[in-house]
Coordinates of C-alpha atoms in Angstrom, one line a residue:
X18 CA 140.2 117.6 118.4
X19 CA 137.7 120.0 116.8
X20 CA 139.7 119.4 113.2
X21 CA 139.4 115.6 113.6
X22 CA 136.1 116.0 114.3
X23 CA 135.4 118.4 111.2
X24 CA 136.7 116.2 109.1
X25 CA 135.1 113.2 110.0
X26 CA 132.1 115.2 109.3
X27 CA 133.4 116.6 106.1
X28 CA 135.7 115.0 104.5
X29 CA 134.4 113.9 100.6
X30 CA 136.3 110.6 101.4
X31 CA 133.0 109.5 104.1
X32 CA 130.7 111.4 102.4
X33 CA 128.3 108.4 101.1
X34 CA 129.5 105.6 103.3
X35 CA 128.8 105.3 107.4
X36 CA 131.5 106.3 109.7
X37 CA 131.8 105.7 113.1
X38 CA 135.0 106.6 115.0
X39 CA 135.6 106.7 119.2
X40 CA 139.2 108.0 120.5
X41 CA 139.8 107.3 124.0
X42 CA 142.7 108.3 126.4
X43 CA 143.8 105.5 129.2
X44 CA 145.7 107.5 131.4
X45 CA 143.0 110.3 131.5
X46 CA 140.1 107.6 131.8
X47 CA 138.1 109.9 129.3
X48 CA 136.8 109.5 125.9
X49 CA 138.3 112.2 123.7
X50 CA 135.8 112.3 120.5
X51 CA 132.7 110.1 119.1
X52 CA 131.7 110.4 115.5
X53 CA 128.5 107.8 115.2
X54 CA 130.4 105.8 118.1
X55 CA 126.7 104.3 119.2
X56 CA 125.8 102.7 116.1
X57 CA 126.2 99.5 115.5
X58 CA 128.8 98.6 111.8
X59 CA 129.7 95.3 110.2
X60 CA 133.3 95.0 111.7
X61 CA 134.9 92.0 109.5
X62 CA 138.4 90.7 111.2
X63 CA 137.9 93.5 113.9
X64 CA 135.9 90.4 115.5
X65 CA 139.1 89.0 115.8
X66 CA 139.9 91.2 118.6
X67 CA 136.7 90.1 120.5
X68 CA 137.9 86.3 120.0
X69 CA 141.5 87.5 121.3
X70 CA 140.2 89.4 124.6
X71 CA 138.4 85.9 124.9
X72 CA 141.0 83.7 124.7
X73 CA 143.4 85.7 127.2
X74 CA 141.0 85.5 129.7
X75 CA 139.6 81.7 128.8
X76 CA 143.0 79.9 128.3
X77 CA 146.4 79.6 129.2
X78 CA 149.7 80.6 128.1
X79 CA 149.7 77.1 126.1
X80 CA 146.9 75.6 123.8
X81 CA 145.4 72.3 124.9
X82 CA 145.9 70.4 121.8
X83 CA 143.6 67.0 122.2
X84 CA 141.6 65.5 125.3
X85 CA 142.9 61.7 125.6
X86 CA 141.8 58.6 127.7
X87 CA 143.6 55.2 128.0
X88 CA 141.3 52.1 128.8
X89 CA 143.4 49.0 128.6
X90 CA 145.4 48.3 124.8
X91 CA 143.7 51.7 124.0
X92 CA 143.9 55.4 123.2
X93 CA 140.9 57.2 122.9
X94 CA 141.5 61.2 121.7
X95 CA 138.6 63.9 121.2
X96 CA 139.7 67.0 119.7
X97 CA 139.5 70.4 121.3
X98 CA 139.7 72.4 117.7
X99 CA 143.3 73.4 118.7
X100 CA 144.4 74.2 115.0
X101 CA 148.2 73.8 114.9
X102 CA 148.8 70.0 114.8
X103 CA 150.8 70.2 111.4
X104 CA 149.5 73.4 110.4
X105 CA 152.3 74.6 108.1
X106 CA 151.9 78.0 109.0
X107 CA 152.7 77.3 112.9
X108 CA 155.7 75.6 114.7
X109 CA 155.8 72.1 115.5
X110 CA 154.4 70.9 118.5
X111 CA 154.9 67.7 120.3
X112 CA 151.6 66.4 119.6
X113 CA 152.1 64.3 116.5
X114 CA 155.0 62.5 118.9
X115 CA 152.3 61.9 121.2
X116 CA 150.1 59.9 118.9
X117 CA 153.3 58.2 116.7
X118 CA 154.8 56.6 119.3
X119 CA 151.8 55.9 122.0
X120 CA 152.0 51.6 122.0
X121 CA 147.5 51.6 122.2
X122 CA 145.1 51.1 119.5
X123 CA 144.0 55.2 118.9
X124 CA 140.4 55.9 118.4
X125 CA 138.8 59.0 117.7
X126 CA 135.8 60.0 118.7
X127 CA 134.1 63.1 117.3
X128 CA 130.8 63.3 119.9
X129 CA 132.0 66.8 121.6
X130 CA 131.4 68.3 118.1
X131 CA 128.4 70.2 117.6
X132 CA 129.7 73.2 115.6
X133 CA 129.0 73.7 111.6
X134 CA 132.1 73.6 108.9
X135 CA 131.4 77.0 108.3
X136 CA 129.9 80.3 110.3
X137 CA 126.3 81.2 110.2
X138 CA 126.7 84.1 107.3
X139 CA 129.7 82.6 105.4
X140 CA 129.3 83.0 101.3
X141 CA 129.0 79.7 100.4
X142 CA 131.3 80.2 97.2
X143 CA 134.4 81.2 99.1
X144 CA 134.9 77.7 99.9
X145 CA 137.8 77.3 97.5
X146 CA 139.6 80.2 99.0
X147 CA 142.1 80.2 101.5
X148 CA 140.6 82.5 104.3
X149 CA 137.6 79.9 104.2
X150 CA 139.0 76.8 105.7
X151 CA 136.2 74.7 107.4
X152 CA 136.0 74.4 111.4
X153 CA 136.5 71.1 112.6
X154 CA 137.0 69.2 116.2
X155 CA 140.7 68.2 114.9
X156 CA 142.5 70.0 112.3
X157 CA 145.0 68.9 110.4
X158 CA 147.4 70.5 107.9
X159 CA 145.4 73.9 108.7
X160 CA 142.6 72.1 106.8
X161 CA 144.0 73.0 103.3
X162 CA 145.9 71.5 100.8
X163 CA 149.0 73.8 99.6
X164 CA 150.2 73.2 96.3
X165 CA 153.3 74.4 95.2
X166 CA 155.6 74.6 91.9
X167 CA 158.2 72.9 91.4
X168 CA 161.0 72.4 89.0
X169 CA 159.7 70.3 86.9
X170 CA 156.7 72.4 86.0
X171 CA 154.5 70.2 88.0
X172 CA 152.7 70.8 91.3
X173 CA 154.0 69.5 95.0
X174 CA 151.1 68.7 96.9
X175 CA 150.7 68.5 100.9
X176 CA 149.4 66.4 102.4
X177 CA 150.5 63.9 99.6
X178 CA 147.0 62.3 100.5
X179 CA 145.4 64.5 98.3
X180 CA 147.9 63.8 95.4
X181 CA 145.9 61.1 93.7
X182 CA 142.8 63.2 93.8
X183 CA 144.1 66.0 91.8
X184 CA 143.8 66.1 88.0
X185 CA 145.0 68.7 85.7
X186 CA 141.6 68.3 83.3
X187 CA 140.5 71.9 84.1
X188 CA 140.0 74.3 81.1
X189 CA 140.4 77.5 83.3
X190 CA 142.4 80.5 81.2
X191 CA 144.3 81.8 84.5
X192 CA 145.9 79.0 86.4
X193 CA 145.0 78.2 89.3
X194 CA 143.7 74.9 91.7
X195 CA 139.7 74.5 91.6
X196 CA 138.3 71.9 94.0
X197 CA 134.5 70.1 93.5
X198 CA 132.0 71.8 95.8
X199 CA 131.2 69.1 98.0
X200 CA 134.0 66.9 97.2
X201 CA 137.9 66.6 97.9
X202 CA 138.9 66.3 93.9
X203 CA 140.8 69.3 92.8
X204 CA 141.8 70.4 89.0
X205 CA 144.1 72.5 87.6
X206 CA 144.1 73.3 84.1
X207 CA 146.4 71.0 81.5
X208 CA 148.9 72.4 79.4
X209 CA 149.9 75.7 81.6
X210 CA 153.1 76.8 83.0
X211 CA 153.6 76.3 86.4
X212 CA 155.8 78.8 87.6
X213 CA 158.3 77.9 90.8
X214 CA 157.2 79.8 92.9
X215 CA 153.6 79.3 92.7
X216 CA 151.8 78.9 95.7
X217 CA 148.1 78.5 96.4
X218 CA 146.6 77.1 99.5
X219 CA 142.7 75.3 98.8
X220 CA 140.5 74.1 101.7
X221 CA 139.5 70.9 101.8
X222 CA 136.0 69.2 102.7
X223 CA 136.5 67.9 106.1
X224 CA 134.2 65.0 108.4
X225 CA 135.0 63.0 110.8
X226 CA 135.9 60.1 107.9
X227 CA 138.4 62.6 106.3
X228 CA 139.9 63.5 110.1
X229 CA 140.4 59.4 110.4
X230 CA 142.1 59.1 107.3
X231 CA 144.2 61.7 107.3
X232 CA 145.1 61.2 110.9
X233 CA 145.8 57.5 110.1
X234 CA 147.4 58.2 106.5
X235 CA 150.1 60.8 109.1
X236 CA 151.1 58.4 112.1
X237 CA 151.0 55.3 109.4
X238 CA 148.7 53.4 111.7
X239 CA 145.3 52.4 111.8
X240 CA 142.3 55.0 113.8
X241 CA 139.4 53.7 114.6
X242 CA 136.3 56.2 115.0
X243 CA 133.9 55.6 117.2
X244 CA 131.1 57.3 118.7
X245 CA 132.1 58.1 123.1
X246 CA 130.8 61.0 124.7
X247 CA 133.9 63.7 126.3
X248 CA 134.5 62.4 129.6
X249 CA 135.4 65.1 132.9
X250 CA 137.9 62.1 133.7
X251 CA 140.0 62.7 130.5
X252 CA 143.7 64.1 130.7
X253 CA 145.0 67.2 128.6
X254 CA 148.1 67.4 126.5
X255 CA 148.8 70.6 125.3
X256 CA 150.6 71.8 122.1
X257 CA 151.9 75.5 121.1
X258 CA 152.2 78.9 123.3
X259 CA 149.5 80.6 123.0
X260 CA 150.6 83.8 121.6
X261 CA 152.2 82.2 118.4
X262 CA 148.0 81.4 117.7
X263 CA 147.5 84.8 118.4
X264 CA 150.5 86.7 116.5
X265 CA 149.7 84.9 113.2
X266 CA 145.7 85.8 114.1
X267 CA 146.5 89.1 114.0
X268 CA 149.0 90.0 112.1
X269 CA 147.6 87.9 109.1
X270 CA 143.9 88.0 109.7
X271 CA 144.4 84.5 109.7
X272 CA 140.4 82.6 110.0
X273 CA 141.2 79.5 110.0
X274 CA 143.2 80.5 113.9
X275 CA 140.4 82.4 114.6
X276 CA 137.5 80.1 113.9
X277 CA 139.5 77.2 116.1
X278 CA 140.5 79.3 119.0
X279 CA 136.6 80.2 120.0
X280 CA 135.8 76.4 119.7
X281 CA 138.9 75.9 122.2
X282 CA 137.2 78.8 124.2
X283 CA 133.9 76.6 123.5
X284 CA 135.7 73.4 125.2
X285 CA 137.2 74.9 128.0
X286 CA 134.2 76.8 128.9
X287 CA 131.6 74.7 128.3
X288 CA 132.7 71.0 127.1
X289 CA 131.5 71.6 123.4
X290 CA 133.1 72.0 120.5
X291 CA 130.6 75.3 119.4
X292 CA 131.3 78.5 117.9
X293 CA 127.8 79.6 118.8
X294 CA 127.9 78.5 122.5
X295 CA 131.2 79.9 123.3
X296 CA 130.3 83.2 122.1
X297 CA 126.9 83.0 123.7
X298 CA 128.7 81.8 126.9
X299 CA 132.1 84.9 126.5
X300 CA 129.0 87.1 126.0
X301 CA 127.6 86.2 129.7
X302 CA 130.3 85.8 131.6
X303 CA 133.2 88.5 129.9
X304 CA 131.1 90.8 128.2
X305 CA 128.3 92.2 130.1
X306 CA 129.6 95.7 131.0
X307 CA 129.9 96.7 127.0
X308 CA 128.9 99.9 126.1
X309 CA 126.2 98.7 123.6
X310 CA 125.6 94.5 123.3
X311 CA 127.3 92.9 120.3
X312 CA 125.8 91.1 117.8
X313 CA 128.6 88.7 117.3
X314 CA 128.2 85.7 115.2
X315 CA 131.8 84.2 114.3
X316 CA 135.3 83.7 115.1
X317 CA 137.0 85.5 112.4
X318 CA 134.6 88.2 111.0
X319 CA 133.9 86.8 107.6
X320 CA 129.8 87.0 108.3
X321 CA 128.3 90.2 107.6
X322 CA 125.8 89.4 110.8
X323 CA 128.5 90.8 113.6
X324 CA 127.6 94.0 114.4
X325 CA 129.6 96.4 117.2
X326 CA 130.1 99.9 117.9
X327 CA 133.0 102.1 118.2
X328 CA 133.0 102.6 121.4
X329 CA 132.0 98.8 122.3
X330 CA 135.3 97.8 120.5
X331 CA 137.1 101.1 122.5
X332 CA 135.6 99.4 125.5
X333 CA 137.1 95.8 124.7
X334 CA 140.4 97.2 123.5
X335 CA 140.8 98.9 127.4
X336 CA 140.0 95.6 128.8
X337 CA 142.5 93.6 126.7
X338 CA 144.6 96.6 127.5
X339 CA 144.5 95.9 132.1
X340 CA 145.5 92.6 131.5
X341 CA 148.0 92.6 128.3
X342 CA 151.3 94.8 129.1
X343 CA 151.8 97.1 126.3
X344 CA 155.6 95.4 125.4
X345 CA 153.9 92.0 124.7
X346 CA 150.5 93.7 123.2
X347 CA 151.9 96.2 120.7
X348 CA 154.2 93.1 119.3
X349 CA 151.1 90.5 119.0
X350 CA 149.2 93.4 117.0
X351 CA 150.4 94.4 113.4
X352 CA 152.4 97.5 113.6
X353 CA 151.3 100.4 110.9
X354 CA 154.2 100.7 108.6
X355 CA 156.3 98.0 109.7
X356 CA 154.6 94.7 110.2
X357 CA 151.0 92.1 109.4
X358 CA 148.7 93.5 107.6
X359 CA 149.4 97.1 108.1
X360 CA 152.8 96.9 106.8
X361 CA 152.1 98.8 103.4
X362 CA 149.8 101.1 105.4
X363 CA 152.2 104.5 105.8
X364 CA 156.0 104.7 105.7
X365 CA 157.4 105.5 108.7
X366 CA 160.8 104.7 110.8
X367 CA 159.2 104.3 114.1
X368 CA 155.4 103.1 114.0
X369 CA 152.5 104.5 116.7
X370 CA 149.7 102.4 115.7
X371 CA 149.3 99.0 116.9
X372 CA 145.7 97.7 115.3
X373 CA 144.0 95.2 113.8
X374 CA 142.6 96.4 110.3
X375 CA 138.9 94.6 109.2
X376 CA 137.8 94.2 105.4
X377 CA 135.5 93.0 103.7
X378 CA 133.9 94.4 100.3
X379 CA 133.0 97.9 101.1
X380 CA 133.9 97.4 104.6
X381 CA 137.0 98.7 106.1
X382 CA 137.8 99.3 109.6
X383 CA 141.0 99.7 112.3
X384 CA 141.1 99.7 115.6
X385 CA 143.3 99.3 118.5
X386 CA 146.1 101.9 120.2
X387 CA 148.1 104.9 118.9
X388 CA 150.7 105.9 120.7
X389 CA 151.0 110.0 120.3
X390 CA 154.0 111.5 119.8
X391 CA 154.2 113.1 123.9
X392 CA 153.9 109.1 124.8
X393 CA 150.5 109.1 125.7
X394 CA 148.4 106.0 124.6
X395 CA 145.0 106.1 122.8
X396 CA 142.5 103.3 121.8
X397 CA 140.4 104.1 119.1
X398 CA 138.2 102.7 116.9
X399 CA 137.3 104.0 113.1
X400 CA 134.5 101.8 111.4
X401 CA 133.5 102.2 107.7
X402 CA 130.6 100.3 106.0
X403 CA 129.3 100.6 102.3
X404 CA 131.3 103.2 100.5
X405 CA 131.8 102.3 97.0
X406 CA 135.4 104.4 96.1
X407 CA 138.5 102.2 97.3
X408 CA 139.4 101.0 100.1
X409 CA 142.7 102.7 99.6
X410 CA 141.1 106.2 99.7
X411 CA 139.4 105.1 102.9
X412 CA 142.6 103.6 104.3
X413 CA 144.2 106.8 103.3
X414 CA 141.9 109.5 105.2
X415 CA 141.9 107.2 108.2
X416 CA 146.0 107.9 108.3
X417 CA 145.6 111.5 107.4
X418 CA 143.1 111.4 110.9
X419 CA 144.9 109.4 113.1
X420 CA 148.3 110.8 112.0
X421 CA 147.1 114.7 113.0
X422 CA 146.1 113.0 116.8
X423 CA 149.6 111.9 117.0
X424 CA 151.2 114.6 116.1
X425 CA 148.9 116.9 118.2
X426 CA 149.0 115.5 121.5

């Protein structure tokens, strides 16, 4: 390990940035090397893995998809933030089925939510981008609005809902969808090609009146909202495996997922729908025997206020790692070379790193498992905050690094 570790020290690729790495062996219980594993580094989607290890150990192998209570002629749902119920990005589940076809009067009641639309630390002016869909008790549609080309040079729109409040007025040179700030009118510019294959996916404002109308403008009948708190008596129905949340999470860096599953966390741990309180409540109960304590803020990563270390994350990747068999672990992770977001990453025939990359600007970490080429397994963990060359010259070096270690041992 002593040319890893010189060239973590030397290499002109971390010379201005921070770098932090940790490389641990399972079998041999020991950690192998630490670069700067004790201090702390922004980790963007490597939060993801901390809302992962939560959900294994907070909920099933299926997501509970709504909390319901009949009382007489009606249907009273609360949500439980479970983000797949027509989420076109996700299978179908039998939820929408549910609600069609019950014979009550639904009513929706949005008391159990306490969380904000968007994570403390969130730049405000992603809100028109797809990795910044609000958090909400119910989602629908994955809270965005995907328009599509068509034939015709015009623009499909789902939901249709949203059709009549989309004008193409915009003077924009590029084109592309713009939705108001704090409203749910989009534009697009006039007299632009719209190619076929177009595809952009915008976030819409959400509430508890946009939840009812959507949710009524779906089923075709009337919901009523109305203000009831969560009940212990209420049943459960459930909607998709699990794992198909947490494939998509990771091998996409998908937010939206990620945001929604530590609210579901939040419910079953707590009866709130609460970012904050079901990390605060993870945090007591799963996470006490951390290396260092994590500063961690959101769901997904996109606030610069999460802070871990190496070895914390090394830590939490060997506790997902007891519980997880390696068959059904290394397939929910991306697979360098081959699959997610580490597809592009190296060419190789058969891949030996399973991670989950994080990036923000100037940010780029991975961490997670590399598999060396005598078959042993290692977690590691390589953090990088505020270098200014590319990311690609980062992602490159960490390749190099973690290429030598397989080949080595």
């Amino acid at each position: 390990m002593k040319s890893v570790s010189r060239k973590l020290k030397q290499s002109s690729t971390f010379t201005q940035n921070h770098t932090g790495f940790a490389l641990y062996d399972i079998s041999a219980h020991k950690m192998l090397l630490e670069h700067n594993a004790e201090r702390y580094f922004t980790p963007a989607s490597n939060t993801k893995l901390f809302t992962f290890y939560a959900s294994l150990k907070t909920l099933g192998d299926s997501i509970p998809a709504l909390h319901y209570q009949v009382s007489g002629d009606s249907l009273i749902v609360w949500g439980t933030g479970d983000p797949s119920f027509l989420n076109p990005d996700l299978p179908k589940s039998k939820v929408y089925d549910f609600l069609k076809n019950r014979p009550e009067k639904i009513y929706f009641s949005n008391d159990n939510f306490t969380s904000s639309f968007y994570g403390q630390g969130w730049a405000w002016d992603d809100y028109n981008d797809d990795y910044a869909a609000e958090i909400s008790s119910f989602p629908i549609h994955g809270n965005v609005v995907r328009f599509t080309g068509n034939k015709e040079n015009g623009l499909d729109i789902q939901p249709k809902f949203f059709a009549e409040k989309t004008y193409n007025w915009s003077k924009s040179e590029k084109f592309s969808v713009q939705r108001d700030l704090g409203t749910n009118l989009f534009s697009y510019p006039a007299g632009k090609e719209i190619k076929t294959n177009y595809k952009q996916d915008v976030p819409f404002k959400t509430g508890v009146e946009v939840t009812t109308v959507l949710l009524a403008d779906t089923l075709k009948k009337e919901i009523t909202l109305i203000n009831k708190p969560l009940e212990r008596s209420t049943k459960t129905i459930f909607s998709l495996p699990a794992d198909s949340l947490y494939k998509r999470m990771l091998h996409v860096s998908d937010n939206m997922i990620a945001e929604h599953l530590m609210l579901l966390n939040a419910d079953a741990l707590t009866n709130e729908l609460n970012v904050n309180v079901g990390i605060a409540k993870v945090k007591e109960t799963l996470l006490t025997d951390l290396p260092d304590v994590p500063r961690w803020i959101d769901g997904s990563g996109l606030s610069r206020y999460n802070l871990f270390t190496p070895r914390s994350i090394v830590a939490l990747l060997g506790k997902i790692h007891e519980i997880v068999p390696e068959e059904r672990l290394f397939k929910l992770l991306p697979a360098a070379g081959k699959s997610g977001t580490l597809r592009s990453m190296m060419k190789i025939d058969e891949p030996f790193i399973f991670a989950k990359s994080g990036s923000l600007s100037n940010i780029y970490c991975l961490s997670g498992y590399l598999v060396t080429k005598k078959g042993k397994v290692f977690i590691f963990s390589m953090m990088n905050n505020d270098f200014i060359n590319s990311t690609a010259d980062i992602r490159k070096e960490i390749v190099n690094i973690l290429t030598e270690i397989h080949q080595n041992n």
